[in-house]
Amino acid sequence: MSSNSFAYNEQSGGGEATELGQEATSTISPSGAFGLFSSDLKKNEDLKQMLESNKDSAKLDAMKRIVGMIAKGKNASELFPAVVKNVASKNIEIKKLVYVYLVRYAEEQQDLALLSISTFQRALKDPNQLIRASALRVLSSIRVPIIVPIMMLAIKEAAADLSPYVRKNAAHAIQKLYSLDPEQKEMLIEVIEKLLKDKSILVAGSVVMAFEEVCPDRIDLIHKNYRKLCNLLVDVEEWGQVVIIHMLTRYARTQFVSPWREDDGLEDNEKSFYDSDDEQKEKTDKRKKPYTMDPDHRLLIRNTKPLLQSRNAAVVMAVAQLYWHISPKSEAGIISKSLVRLLRSNREVQYIVLQNIATMSIQRKGMFEPYLKSFYVRSTDPTMIKTLKLEILTNLANEANISTLLREFQTYVKSQDKQFAAATIQTIGRCATNISEVTDTCLSGLVCLLSNRDEIVVAESVVVIKKLLQMQPAQHGEIIKHMAKLLDSITVPVARASILWLIGENCERVPKIAPDVLRKMAKSFTSEDDLVKLQILNLGAKLYLTNSKQTKLLTQYILNLGKYDQNYDIRDRTRFIRQLIVPNEKSGALSKYAKKIFLAQKPAPLLESPFKDRDHFQLGTLSHTLNAKAAGYLELSNWPEVAPDPSVRNVEVIDLAKEWTPAGKAKNENPTKKFYSESEEEEDSSDSSSDSGSESGSESGEEDEEGDSSEDSSEDSSSEPESESGRQSDTENRRVAKRNSKTKGKGDSKDEKKENEKSKTSDSSNAESSSVEESSSDSESESESESESESRKVTKEKEKKTKQDRNRLATDVSLLDLDDFNPVSTPVALPTPALSPSLIADLEGLNLSTSSSVISVSTPVFVPMKTHVLLHRMSGKGLAAHYSFPRQPCIFGDKMVSVQITLNNTTDKKIENIHIREKKLPIGMQMHVFNPIESLEPEGSITVSMGIDFCDSTQTASFQLCTKDDCFSVNIQPPVGELLLPVAMSEKDFKKEQGMLTGMNETSATIIAAPQNFPPSVILQKVINVANAGVVPSGQDNIHRFAAKTVHSGSLMLVTVELKEGSTAQLIINTEKTVIGSVLLRELKPVLSQG
Amino acid sequence: MIHSLFLINSSGDIFLEKHWKSVVSRSVCDYFFEAQERATEAENVPPVIPTPHHYLLSVYRHKIFFVAVIQTEVPPLFVIEFLHRVVDTFQDYFGVCSEPVIKDNVVVVYEVLEEMLDNGFPLATESNILKELIKPPTILRTVVNTITGSTNVGDQLPTGQLSVVPWRRTGVKYTNNEAYFDVVEEIDAIIDKSGSTITAEIQGVIDACVKLTGMPDLTLSFMNPRLLDDVSFHPCVRFKRWESERILSFIPPDGNFRLLSYHVSAQNLVAIPVYVKHNISFRDSSSLGRFEITVGPKQTMGKTIEGVIVTSQMPKGVLNMSLSPSQGTHTFDPVTKMLSWDVGKINPQKLPSLKGTVSLQAGASRPDENPTINLQFKIQQLAISGLKVNRLDMYGEKYKPFKGIKYMTKAGKFQVRT
């Protein structure tokens, strides 16, 4: 035996294999282990021989047969020793099949399974990430308790692996280890915590799955990762999305206050900055209430929305339940369309989706009403689908649509599927009770059905009529008479019983008929069904009590018949009734109450939806489908009264930036993204190799974050490309690529130009800027066609450039740093430190002069909501236009100021083809117009964005706004404060820069201000309102510093407000652009001095 | 999540089992068989069956039940969607998904299942990645494998799994670069007795067959994108671009895939391309009934209607039918009471009709409902919604691909009530 395996090992020649062979043979004493099995091994002897042969093909054949046995559920465990030897085979297919075998039988053959462990341990160290991952996968799938420590160690190591794929497998392994040994929970939670911080989209889904399995109650682990998960969500693979969305739904229900309450005054002061956002939100929501949605809450709702478009039904359902459970009621409507779309899918999907719709439609009818017709039943639907559709139709029925529905129901009643027809009749009954207008119609319709030829239909109708009549018994004597007649023809026992019951109940209303019915029944008593017999007895008893003259004898006759009936139930009932109603000396006190007992007012049955009580289960869950708590179901908690501290989700800035850097990388998706992922791999091997690459990656990631935030403020601006979250990463990347290539286009001459530029005034730089614009537009088209590899080169080139001069770097930074951290994510932190640390690292890495300060654009601290009139509706023949400055970096060009234009159609006709023509711009000024708008509906409004390069001057941009028929001349004059971009810098840098900008470059003024103007927040608010500047953290209470740079030339603009004693303050502005500086000074002065 | 998978054929044999966690005895399927018995028809077996310790979630396709066993709470659609994905993968691998084929390829099936789930959680479900890991069997490869002893398992590592475009294989090469798109629209409609439309919707898909070298980046734009009411995309489509510009921009997977499915809602008026004239009556007195159907074109935009098939489920009381068609062939199955008439093309000059008598069971009462008529048809080179592709552009690669777009309209669930 041992020589045999040695022979194989020598042949295969692998050193590893030899080692294993030795191990294998030394651990099992060959004769013992194999001898044990040899007796009953006869039938598999040939397989064993094949496995021990030298030829791979024979082994493979054997393994295939074994896998075939496993698949069929036959026991192949006796081959374990022979198979496990091949675990180190060089042939991949053999190896894989051995893995399959091992995972299946390791549990049963624990000792032998240990032989294979060392192979996996070795593979865990393999340089190839895929081999490491698969080794971990198999190792963790071997359910042998002895190796728990080994697994734990392997998981810990893999969780720190550089490859995200290995980390993903580590997350899977966590669950496996947990199910093998729950004792390890604490240690595993540590690993989960670590992996939750991971920014790779590969890992996110798997680790959340592990979280849900191991420690779903540790909601505190999610706080810091909440925003990251929300932002990554769109790019995670579909299965991960489902798990994450379900987890976040639970999270949101514990962390945010209910958006459903109307009278909620929860507002903390911290949130004052979002007031403006909220205002707009409220506008869009068309409701005015003091409730403010937590920005994080909004983030989740917004980021899940695109997933409604997923092709995966599970994802769509997950988003739908998220909207249902956590979004404001007014917004949940959007899910109905997507859910209705799913109804096109397979029967199983339909079944689940319809169940969920049924539950939803009970509570909020309006949501699905427009889709009423989608729930019409087709004769080819399986019965279970038909019944569910019927259920939904019933829920949706109201006064308006009931007549259409009843017509539809008529068709269903005639269906060949009798079970379904019966269900329809029930439904009609429910509609009749719910909608009082149609009760009579329904009733007469049902009475018509009584003459139907199908017994089941008739029976069901009788039962439903009985229920209906019970509710309003007064006026339906006619129907009862009609039904009494039916007794001659109907044979279905349930129906006959129902009719008898009904007559008995109403015997006083039909005093002539009832005794006659009893007479007939007495005749046929013996041949009736048991159910009917019982009701005959009941009828007799009731008549005896109300009309004993006529029926006394009849009843006694029936009671006598019943006494000797074969069925003991009937004998029983007979005895009971006799004792109760026929007075004799033995009868107890009860007989006095006999009438009350038999003819008591009985409560009408409630015709209710069977889905009524399902709503306490989370939608889309197994428990909801089963209407019973499934194992492991996690209750959705109620909204908290007061929101827990929202700041727990704040991630410290440094942390955050570090975290987000690779997150951005991972988010990127397309050509450029490909490149980033490569760069990541490069990074794996040597960290320093691709700093600059990762820099641009991280920036674009941040752009996404920013995109989110900007959408926050303008909820429905779908026309504004930059404000979209999610999949935008692609386009963003392309934009980055464009910018990169632009940098290339500028070429060498740029350096010289830069030097000149400093001395130039704003006017003189016009020529240059326009040429830049040109080159940028050129390279736009170029980069479109460029392959990814090229864009990579470009970035490399950029890297070189970066080294060349600091100035260039500064502009580059501003190019890339278009948008920055989401203000949403840092709700309290005022000065948003904007520079991503990776960038700082780059700068340090480049070893630039230490004196160089770091200038980078940060997010606007505040965006004023002020709008300016562009075109009044009177002069625009009904077309009104307003513009505002969203203070977003412009997406059309880095030297442009972005301008948002809102167009309103106040006429009652469509306005078509709105576009811009005949730009009359001062020299050097550039404008990027919006795409023509095809048409604007009456009362419609649309927001578009454009970019204007004002060349750092307050000159007016004039152009014509044209519709299909008219042209209107309009112009935009920018306030000087909007020509700036905020800059984040430290106080030290500020002082240094200020020191370089003295003399000519300094303007100052003393202002006298009311003391109430002096609290820091007021000053800040006032300055920021006027100028789009960044706040510099200040060490002194009486000095406030603001920093910005001009959009076009990027010159610094430093504003200092120094408070002196006795209501005076010194306002100092340092800038190269003295003209703008003085204009800004003029504008700031009155603002600060006025009360 | 998913513990085990059992494949059960229509006669109730478990012919394949696979476990991802510890083994679940196949006796758990007894609960399934019970439910199956209760449901009488395969279609009516509930997709979710609770048992004391497990839950059975099943899908029924190609006459096979795919039964997944789970133990704890999980979104049911998650499992169902996954099972459908498994079936799709098998179909993709073997052409058909049937019991004999699965049995023949049991090793490949096992390998694929092994890759698709790890510990019950989906790992690789993109068919492109799977095919890189495990090559689908072809006749040629089987022959070669038996001779050379090489294997179906790919020897290169599936780098696609790590890629940021996981749906695309790396290193794709073609001599003929081509991209074909099929715009297929299906009309779902219910037409009432009098011929008026009760409900009609258009469900469309764009299926693509893209065989392009390298990493092409495609954009597809429509003349009238506003028609699309509700869309769902293949993950490769950049959602933002669609939101802002109504352009489909994507790096395509290699081979066949569904790019987009869309919905044109019932609110827009849907053109119904055919009408059915019917005169069906079961007379009470005699045991004979009259039956007459005529099919004709309505709004076809000048195109011919092809592949017309009329089916109808006759009531139980019908014994036999003696019919004569003006064209095509018809069959009536007296056991299932299914009438099927293969009409073929509709010639507007000479409308196809089917006439004859129905013989009813003696003594049985007259069926109270006339049968519903189901219609199938095809119209080439027409998208009934009017959707038109404007242009297709390719970026990122130098060569000129061959591009083609085909339109087709089909009947979906098209029913005429009589």
mmCIF file with all atom_site columns, N, CA, C and O in Angstrom, chain A residues 71-72 93 128 137 238 309 344 347-348 408 453 622-623 631 725 728 730, chain B residues 17 26 43 60 73 85 114 118 151 157 186 188 231 238 240 366 369 413 417:
data_model
loop_
_atom_site.group_PDB
_atom_site.id
_atom_site.type_symbol
_atom_site.label_atom_id
_atom_site.label_alt_id
_atom_site.label_comp_id
_atom_site.label_asym_id
_atom_site.label_entity_id
_atom_site.label_seq_id
_atom_site.pdbx_PDB_ins_code
_atom_site.Cartn_x
_atom_site.Cartn_y
_atom_site.Cartn_z
_atom_site.occupancy
_atom_site.B_iso_or_equiv
_atom_site.pdbx_formal_charge
_atom_site.auth_seq_id
_atom_site.auth_comp_id
_atom_site.auth_asym_id
_atom_site.auth_atom_id
_atom_site.pdbx_PDB_model_num
ATOM 1   N N  . ALA A 1 71  ? -24.229 11.951 -5.719  1.00 0.00 ? 71  ALA A N  1
ATOM 2   C CA . ALA A 1 71  ? -25.362 12.691 -6.246  1.00 0.00 ? 71  ALA A CA 1
ATOM 3   C C  . ALA A 1 71  ? -26.646 11.896 -6.115  1.00 0.00 ? 71  ALA A C  1
ATOM 4   O O  . ALA A 1 71  ? -27.707 12.443 -5.849  1.00 0.00 ? 71  ALA A O  1
ATOM 5   N N  . LYS A 1 72  ? -26.524 10.593 -6.302  1.00 0.00 ? 72  LYS A N  1
ATOM 6   C CA . LYS A 1 72  ? -27.718 9.768  -6.212  1.00 0.00 ? 72  LYS A CA 1
ATOM 7   C C  . LYS A 1 72  ? -28.073 9.473  -4.764  1.00 0.00 ? 72  LYS A C  1
ATOM 8   O O  . LYS A 1 72  ? -29.095 8.854  -4.479  1.00 0.00 ? 72  LYS A O  1
ATOM 9   N N  . GLU A 1 93  ? -9.073  18.770 -11.899 1.00 0.00 ? 93  GLU A N  1
ATOM 10  C CA . GLU A 1 93  ? -10.419 18.194 -11.799 1.00 0.00 ? 93  GLU A CA 1
ATOM 11  C C  . GLU A 1 93  ? -10.477 17.118 -10.722 1.00 0.00 ? 93  GLU A C  1
ATOM 12  O O  . GLU A 1 93  ? -11.424 17.067 -9.942  1.00 0.00 ? 93  GLU A O  1
ATOM 13  N N  . ASN A 1 128 ? -1.078  32.789 -4.952  1.00 0.00 ? 128 ASN A N  1
ATOM 14  C CA . ASN A 1 128 ? -2.253  33.082 -5.762  1.00 0.00 ? 128 ASN A CA 1
ATOM 15  C C  . ASN A 1 128 ? -3.494  33.219 -4.875  1.00 0.00 ? 128 ASN A C  1
ATOM 16  O O  . ASN A 1 128 ? -3.858  32.331 -4.129  1.00 0.00 ? 128 ASN A O  1
ATOM 17  N N  . ARG A 1 137 ? -11.953 27.874 1.700   1.00 0.00 ? 137 ARG A N  1
ATOM 18  C CA . ARG A 1 137 ? -13.327 27.450 1.493   1.00 0.00 ? 137 ARG A CA 1
ATOM 19  C C  . ARG A 1 137 ? -13.508 25.982 1.864   1.00 0.00 ? 137 ARG A C  1
ATOM 20  O O  . ARG A 1 137 ? -14.444 25.613 2.559   1.00 0.00 ? 137 ARG A O  1
ATOM 21  N N  . GLU A 1 238 ? -25.781 41.067 -6.489  1.00 0.00 ? 238 GLU A N  1
ATOM 22  C CA . GLU A 1 238 ? -27.209 41.093 -6.193  1.00 0.00 ? 238 GLU A CA 1
ATOM 23  C C  . GLU A 1 238 ? -27.599 40.339 -4.926  1.00 0.00 ? 238 GLU A C  1
ATOM 24  O O  . GLU A 1 238 ? -28.474 40.773 -4.186  1.00 0.00 ? 238 GLU A O  1
ATOM 25  N N  . GLN A 1 309 ? -34.850 48.728 -10.079 1.00 0.00 ? 309 GLN A N  1
ATOM 26  C CA . GLN A 1 309 ? -34.710 48.381 -11.487 1.00 0.00 ? 309 GLN A CA 1
ATOM 27  C C  . GLN A 1 309 ? -33.916 47.087 -11.677 1.00 0.00 ? 309 GLN A C  1
ATOM 28  O O  . GLN A 1 309 ? -33.599 46.723 -12.791 1.00 0.00 ? 309 GLN A O  1
ATOM 29  N N  . ARG A 1 344 ? -44.821 39.352 -14.035 1.00 0.00 ? 344 ARG A N  1
ATOM 30  C CA . ARG A 1 344 ? -44.584 38.712 -15.316 1.00 0.00 ? 344 ARG A CA 1
ATOM 31  C C  . ARG A 1 344 ? -43.711 37.484 -15.155 1.00 0.00 ? 344 ARG A C  1
ATOM 32  O O  . ARG A 1 344 ? -43.563 36.692 -16.063 1.00 0.00 ? 344 ARG A O  1
ATOM 33  N N  . ARG A 1 347 ? -44.113 31.429 -11.902 1.00 0.00 ? 347 ARG A N  1
ATOM 34  C CA . ARG A 1 347 ? -45.251 31.245 -11.009 1.00 0.00 ? 347 ARG A CA 1
ATOM 35  C C  . ARG A 1 347 ? -44.829 31.383 -9.552  1.00 0.00 ? 347 ARG A C  1
ATOM 36  O O  . ARG A 1 347 ? -45.529 31.955 -8.731  1.00 0.00 ? 347 ARG A O  1
ATOM 37  N N  . GLU A 1 348 ? -43.649 30.875 -9.199  1.00 0.00 ? 348 GLU A N  1
ATOM 38  C CA . GLU A 1 348 ? -43.216 30.924 -7.803  1.00 0.00 ? 348 GLU A CA 1
ATOM 39  C C  . GLU A 1 348 ? -42.988 32.360 -7.357  1.00 0.00 ? 348 GLU A C  1
ATOM 40  O O  . GLU A 1 348 ? -43.367 32.745 -6.252  1.00 0.00 ? 348 GLU A O  1
ATOM 41  N N  . GLU A 1 408 ? -66.153 41.801 -13.983 1.00 0.00 ? 408 GLU A N  1
ATOM 42  C CA . GLU A 1 408 ? -65.045 40.862 -14.117 1.00 0.00 ? 408 GLU A CA 1
ATOM 43  C C  . GLU A 1 408 ? -65.344 39.585 -13.323 1.00 0.00 ? 408 GLU A C  1
ATOM 44  O O  . GLU A 1 408 ? -65.118 38.476 -13.802 1.00 0.00 ? 408 GLU A O  1
ATOM 45  N N  . ARG A 1 453 ? -76.307 25.903 -12.670 1.00 0.00 ? 453 ARG A N  1
ATOM 46  C CA . ARG A 1 453 ? -76.403 24.466 -12.765 1.00 0.00 ? 453 ARG A CA 1
ATOM 47  C C  . ARG A 1 453 ? -75.336 23.750 -11.945 1.00 0.00 ? 453 ARG A C  1
ATOM 48  O O  . ARG A 1 453 ? -75.445 22.590 -11.652 1.00 0.00 ? 453 ARG A O  1
ATOM 49  N N  . LEU A 1 622 ? -39.749 34.885 4.946   1.00 0.00 ? 622 LEU A N  1
ATOM 50  C CA . LEU A 1 622 ? -40.348 33.569 4.934   1.00 0.00 ? 622 LEU A CA 1
ATOM 51  C C  . LEU A 1 622 ? -41.513 33.530 5.918   1.00 0.00 ? 622 LEU A C  1
ATOM 52  O O  . LEU A 1 622 ? -42.563 32.952 5.641   1.00 0.00 ? 622 LEU A O  1
ATOM 53  N N  . SER A 1 623 ? -41.315 34.160 7.050   1.00 0.00 ? 623 SER A N  1
ATOM 54  C CA . SER A 1 623 ? -42.361 34.152 8.065   1.00 0.00 ? 623 SER A CA 1
ATOM 55  C C  . SER A 1 623 ? -43.631 34.783 7.535   1.00 0.00 ? 623 SER A C  1
ATOM 56  O O  . SER A 1 623 ? -44.730 34.336 7.832   1.00 0.00 ? 623 SER A O  1
ATOM 57  N N  . ALA A 1 631 ? -37.957 29.859 12.117  1.00 0.00 ? 631 ALA A N  1
ATOM 58  C CA . ALA A 1 631 ? -36.778 29.853 12.974  1.00 0.00 ? 631 ALA A CA 1
ATOM 59  C C  . ALA A 1 631 ? -35.832 30.954 12.523  1.00 0.00 ? 631 ALA A C  1
ATOM 60  O O  . ALA A 1 631 ? -35.576 31.108 11.335  1.00 0.00 ? 631 ALA A O  1
ATOM 61  N N  . SER A 1 725 ? -26.690 59.547 -7.353  1.00 0.00 ? 725 SER A N  1
ATOM 62  C CA . SER A 1 725 ? -25.826 58.648 -6.607  1.00 0.00 ? 725 SER A CA 1
ATOM 63  C C  . SER A 1 725 ? -25.691 57.349 -7.370  1.00 0.00 ? 725 SER A C  1
ATOM 64  O O  . SER A 1 725 ? -26.190 57.203 -8.462  1.00 0.00 ? 725 SER A O  1
ATOM 65  N N  . GLN A 1 728 ? -23.470 56.113 -10.913 1.00 0.00 ? 728 GLN A N  1
ATOM 66  C CA . GLN A 1 728 ? -22.829 57.243 -11.513 1.00 0.00 ? 728 GLN A CA 1
ATOM 67  C C  . GLN A 1 728 ? -21.332 57.061 -11.559 1.00 0.00 ? 728 GLN A C  1
ATOM 68  O O  . GLN A 1 728 ? -20.655 57.654 -12.371 1.00 0.00 ? 728 GLN A O  1
ATOM 69  N N  . ASP A 1 730 ? -19.485 55.308 -12.895 1.00 0.00 ? 730 ASP A N  1
ATOM 70  C CA . ASP A 1 730 ? -18.948 55.131 -14.241 1.00 0.00 ? 730 ASP A CA 1
ATOM 71  C C  . ASP A 1 730 ? -18.674 56.462 -14.889 1.00 0.00 ? 730 ASP A C  1
ATOM 72  O O  . ASP A 1 730 ? -17.569 56.759 -15.323 1.00 0.00 ? 730 ASP A O  1
ATOM 73  N N  . GLU B 2 17  ? -29.089 14.814 -5.409  1.00 0.00 ? 17  GLU B N  1
ATOM 74  C CA . GLU B 2 17  ? -29.107 15.592 -4.177  1.00 0.00 ? 17  GLU B CA 1
ATOM 75  C C  . GLU B 2 17  ? -27.752 16.231 -3.970  1.00 0.00 ? 17  GLU B C  1
ATOM 76  O O  . GLU B 2 17  ? -26.725 15.707 -4.392  1.00 0.00 ? 17  GLU B O  1
ATOM 77  N N  . ARG B 2 26  ? -32.877 12.609 2.870   1.00 0.00 ? 26  ARG B N  1
ATOM 78  C CA . ARG B 2 26  ? -33.827 12.858 1.788   1.00 0.00 ? 26  ARG B CA 1
ATOM 79  C C  . ARG B 2 26  ? -35.260 12.543 2.189   1.00 0.00 ? 26  ARG B C  1
ATOM 80  O O  . ARG B 2 26  ? -36.195 12.822 1.446   1.00 0.00 ? 26  ARG B O  1
ATOM 81  N N  . GLU B 2 43  ? -48.571 22.309 -11.112 1.00 0.00 ? 43  GLU B N  1
ATOM 82  C CA . GLU B 2 43  ? -48.588 23.772 -11.074 1.00 0.00 ? 43  GLU B CA 1
ATOM 83  C C  . GLU B 2 43  ? -49.059 24.313 -9.731  1.00 0.00 ? 43  GLU B C  1
ATOM 84  O O  . GLU B 2 43  ? -48.770 25.438 -9.369  1.00 0.00 ? 43  GLU B O  1
ATOM 85  N N  . TYR B 2 60  ? -40.729 24.746 -10.160 1.00 0.00 ? 60  TYR B N  1
ATOM 86  C CA . TYR B 2 60  ? -41.071 23.665 -11.072 1.00 0.00 ? 60  TYR B CA 1
ATOM 87  C C  . TYR B 2 60  ? -40.792 24.127 -12.483 1.00 0.00 ? 60  TYR B C  1
ATOM 88  O O  . TYR B 2 60  ? -41.447 25.038 -12.979 1.00 0.00 ? 60  TYR B O  1
ATOM 89  N N  . GLU B 2 73  ? -34.963 31.540 8.764   1.00 0.00 ? 73  GLU B N  1
ATOM 90  C CA . GLU B 2 73  ? -35.579 32.643 8.038   1.00 0.00 ? 73  GLU B CA 1
ATOM 91  C C  . GLU B 2 73  ? -34.668 33.134 6.910   1.00 0.00 ? 73  GLU B C  1
ATOM 92  O O  . GLU B 2 73  ? -33.492 33.375 7.106   1.00 0.00 ? 73  GLU B O  1
ATOM 93  N N  . ARG B 2 85  ? -32.131 30.681 -11.291 1.00 0.00 ? 85  ARG B N  1
ATOM 94  C CA . ARG B 2 85  ? -30.824 30.936 -11.878 1.00 0.00 ? 85  ARG B CA 1
ATOM 95  C C  . ARG B 2 85  ? -30.097 29.620 -12.131 1.00 0.00 ? 85  ARG B C  1
ATOM 96  O O  . ARG B 2 85  ? -29.394 29.459 -13.132 1.00 0.00 ? 85  ARG B O  1
ATOM 97  N N  . GLU B 2 114 ? -21.379 23.288 -6.947  1.00 0.00 ? 114 GLU B N  1
ATOM 98  C CA . GLU B 2 114 ? -20.366 23.536 -5.931  1.00 0.00 ? 114 GLU B CA 1
ATOM 99  C C  . GLU B 2 114 ? -19.856 24.983 -6.013  1.00 0.00 ? 114 GLU B C  1
ATOM 100 O O  . GLU B 2 114 ? -19.610 25.634 -5.014  1.00 0.00 ? 114 GLU B O  1
ATOM 101 N N  . ASP B 2 118 ? -21.597 28.764 -1.700  1.00 0.00 ? 118 ASP B N  1
ATOM 102 C CA . ASP B 2 118 ? -20.639 28.419 -0.666  1.00 0.00 ? 118 ASP B CA 1
ATOM 103 C C  . ASP B 2 118 ? -21.389 28.503 0.653   1.00 0.00 ? 118 ASP B C  1
ATOM 104 O O  . ASP B 2 118 ? -21.905 29.564 1.004   1.00 0.00 ? 118 ASP B O  1
ATOM 105 N N  . THR B 2 151 ? -9.622  17.611 -19.150 1.00 0.00 ? 151 THR B N  1
ATOM 106 C CA . THR B 2 151 ? -10.807 17.729 -18.310 1.00 0.00 ? 151 THR B CA 1
ATOM 107 C C  . THR B 2 151 ? -11.685 18.910 -18.688 1.00 0.00 ? 151 THR B C  1
ATOM 108 O O  . THR B 2 151 ? -11.312 19.751 -19.486 1.00 0.00 ? 151 THR B O  1
ATOM 109 N N  . LEU B 2 157 ? -7.281  30.378 -13.910 1.00 0.00 ? 157 LEU B N  1
ATOM 110 C CA . LEU B 2 157 ? -8.077  30.767 -12.762 1.00 0.00 ? 157 LEU B CA 1
ATOM 111 C C  . LEU B 2 157 ? -9.109  31.787 -13.201 1.00 0.00 ? 157 LEU B C  1
ATOM 112 O O  . LEU B 2 157 ? -8.877  32.573 -14.112 1.00 0.00 ? 157 LEU B O  1
ATOM 113 N N  . GLU B 2 186 ? -43.935 41.280 -26.208 1.00 0.00 ? 186 GLU B N  1
ATOM 114 C CA . GLU B 2 186 ? -45.040 40.347 -26.037 1.00 0.00 ? 186 GLU B CA 1
ATOM 115 C C  . GLU B 2 186 ? -46.268 41.120 -25.590 1.00 0.00 ? 186 GLU B C  1
ATOM 116 O O  . GLU B 2 186 ? -46.183 41.982 -24.731 1.00 0.00 ? 186 GLU B O  1
ATOM 117 N N  . ASP B 2 188 ? -49.659 41.030 -23.705 1.00 0.00 ? 188 ASP B N  1
ATOM 118 C CA . ASP B 2 188 ? -50.530 40.324 -22.783 1.00 0.00 ? 188 ASP B CA 1
ATOM 119 C C  . ASP B 2 188 ? -51.880 40.993 -22.883 1.00 0.00 ? 188 ASP B C  1
ATOM 120 O O  . ASP B 2 188 ? -51.977 42.201 -22.691 1.00 0.00 ? 188 ASP B O  1
ATOM 121 N N  . VAL B 2 231 ? -38.446 49.707 -16.330 1.00 0.00 ? 231 VAL B N  1
ATOM 122 C CA . VAL B 2 231 ? -37.374 48.915 -16.926 1.00 0.00 ? 231 VAL B CA 1
ATOM 123 C C  . VAL B 2 231 ? -36.597 48.180 -15.856 1.00 0.00 ? 231 VAL B C  1
ATOM 124 O O  . VAL B 2 231 ? -36.522 48.617 -14.713 1.00 0.00 ? 231 VAL B O  1
ATOM 125 N N  . ARG B 2 238 ? -25.240 51.025 -17.046 1.00 0.00 ? 238 ARG B N  1
ATOM 126 C CA . ARG B 2 238 ? -24.977 52.119 -16.103 1.00 0.00 ? 238 ARG B CA 1
ATOM 127 C C  . ARG B 2 238 ? -26.270 52.873 -15.860 1.00 0.00 ? 238 ARG B C  1
ATOM 128 O O  . ARG B 2 238 ? -26.778 53.561 -16.739 1.00 0.00 ? 238 ARG B O  1
ATOM 129 N N  . LYS B 2 240 ? -27.051 55.428 -13.992 1.00 0.00 ? 240 LYS B N  1
ATOM 130 C CA . LYS B 2 240 ? -27.064 56.898 -13.942 1.00 0.00 ? 240 LYS B CA 1
ATOM 131 C C  . LYS B 2 240 ? -27.205 57.494 -15.333 1.00 0.00 ? 240 LYS B C  1
ATOM 132 O O  . LYS B 2 240 ? -27.891 58.485 -15.533 1.00 0.00 ? 240 LYS B O  1
ATOM 133 N N  . ARG B 2 366 ? -75.675 21.184 -19.958 1.00 0.00 ? 366 ARG B N  1
ATOM 134 C CA . ARG B 2 366 ? -74.954 22.071 -20.851 1.00 0.00 ? 366 ARG B CA 1
ATOM 135 C C  . ARG B 2 366 ? -73.877 22.830 -20.053 1.00 0.00 ? 366 ARG B C  1
ATOM 136 O O  . ARG B 2 366 ? -74.160 23.371 -18.984 1.00 0.00 ? 366 ARG B O  1
ATOM 137 N N  . GLU B 2 369 ? -70.189 27.746 -19.297 1.00 0.00 ? 369 GLU B N  1
ATOM 138 C CA . GLU B 2 369 ? -69.250 28.751 -19.773 1.00 0.00 ? 369 GLU B CA 1
ATOM 139 C C  . GLU B 2 369 ? -68.669 28.314 -21.098 1.00 0.00 ? 369 GLU B C  1
ATOM 140 O O  . GLU B 2 369 ? -68.332 27.154 -21.294 1.00 0.00 ? 369 GLU B O  1
ATOM 141 N N  . LYS B 2 413 ? -49.495 36.384 -22.952 1.00 0.00 ? 413 LYS B N  1
ATOM 142 C CA . LYS B 2 413 ? -50.692 35.706 -22.453 1.00 0.00 ? 413 LYS B CA 1
ATOM 143 C C  . LYS B 2 413 ? -51.881 36.391 -23.096 1.00 0.00 ? 413 LYS B C  1
ATOM 144 O O  . LYS B 2 413 ? -52.393 37.373 -22.595 1.00 0.00 ? 413 LYS B O  1
ATOM 145 N N  . ARG B 2 417 ? -61.979 35.845 -24.324 1.00 0.00 ? 417 ARG B N  1
ATOM 146 C CA . ARG B 2 417 ? -63.097 35.198 -23.620 1.00 0.00 ? 417 ARG B CA 1
ATOM 147 C C  . ARG B 2 417 ? -64.282 35.089 -24.558 1.00 0.00 ? 417 ARG B C  1
ATOM 148 O O  . ARG B 2 417 ? -64.560 36.017 -25.316 1.00 0.00 ? 417 ARG B O  1
#
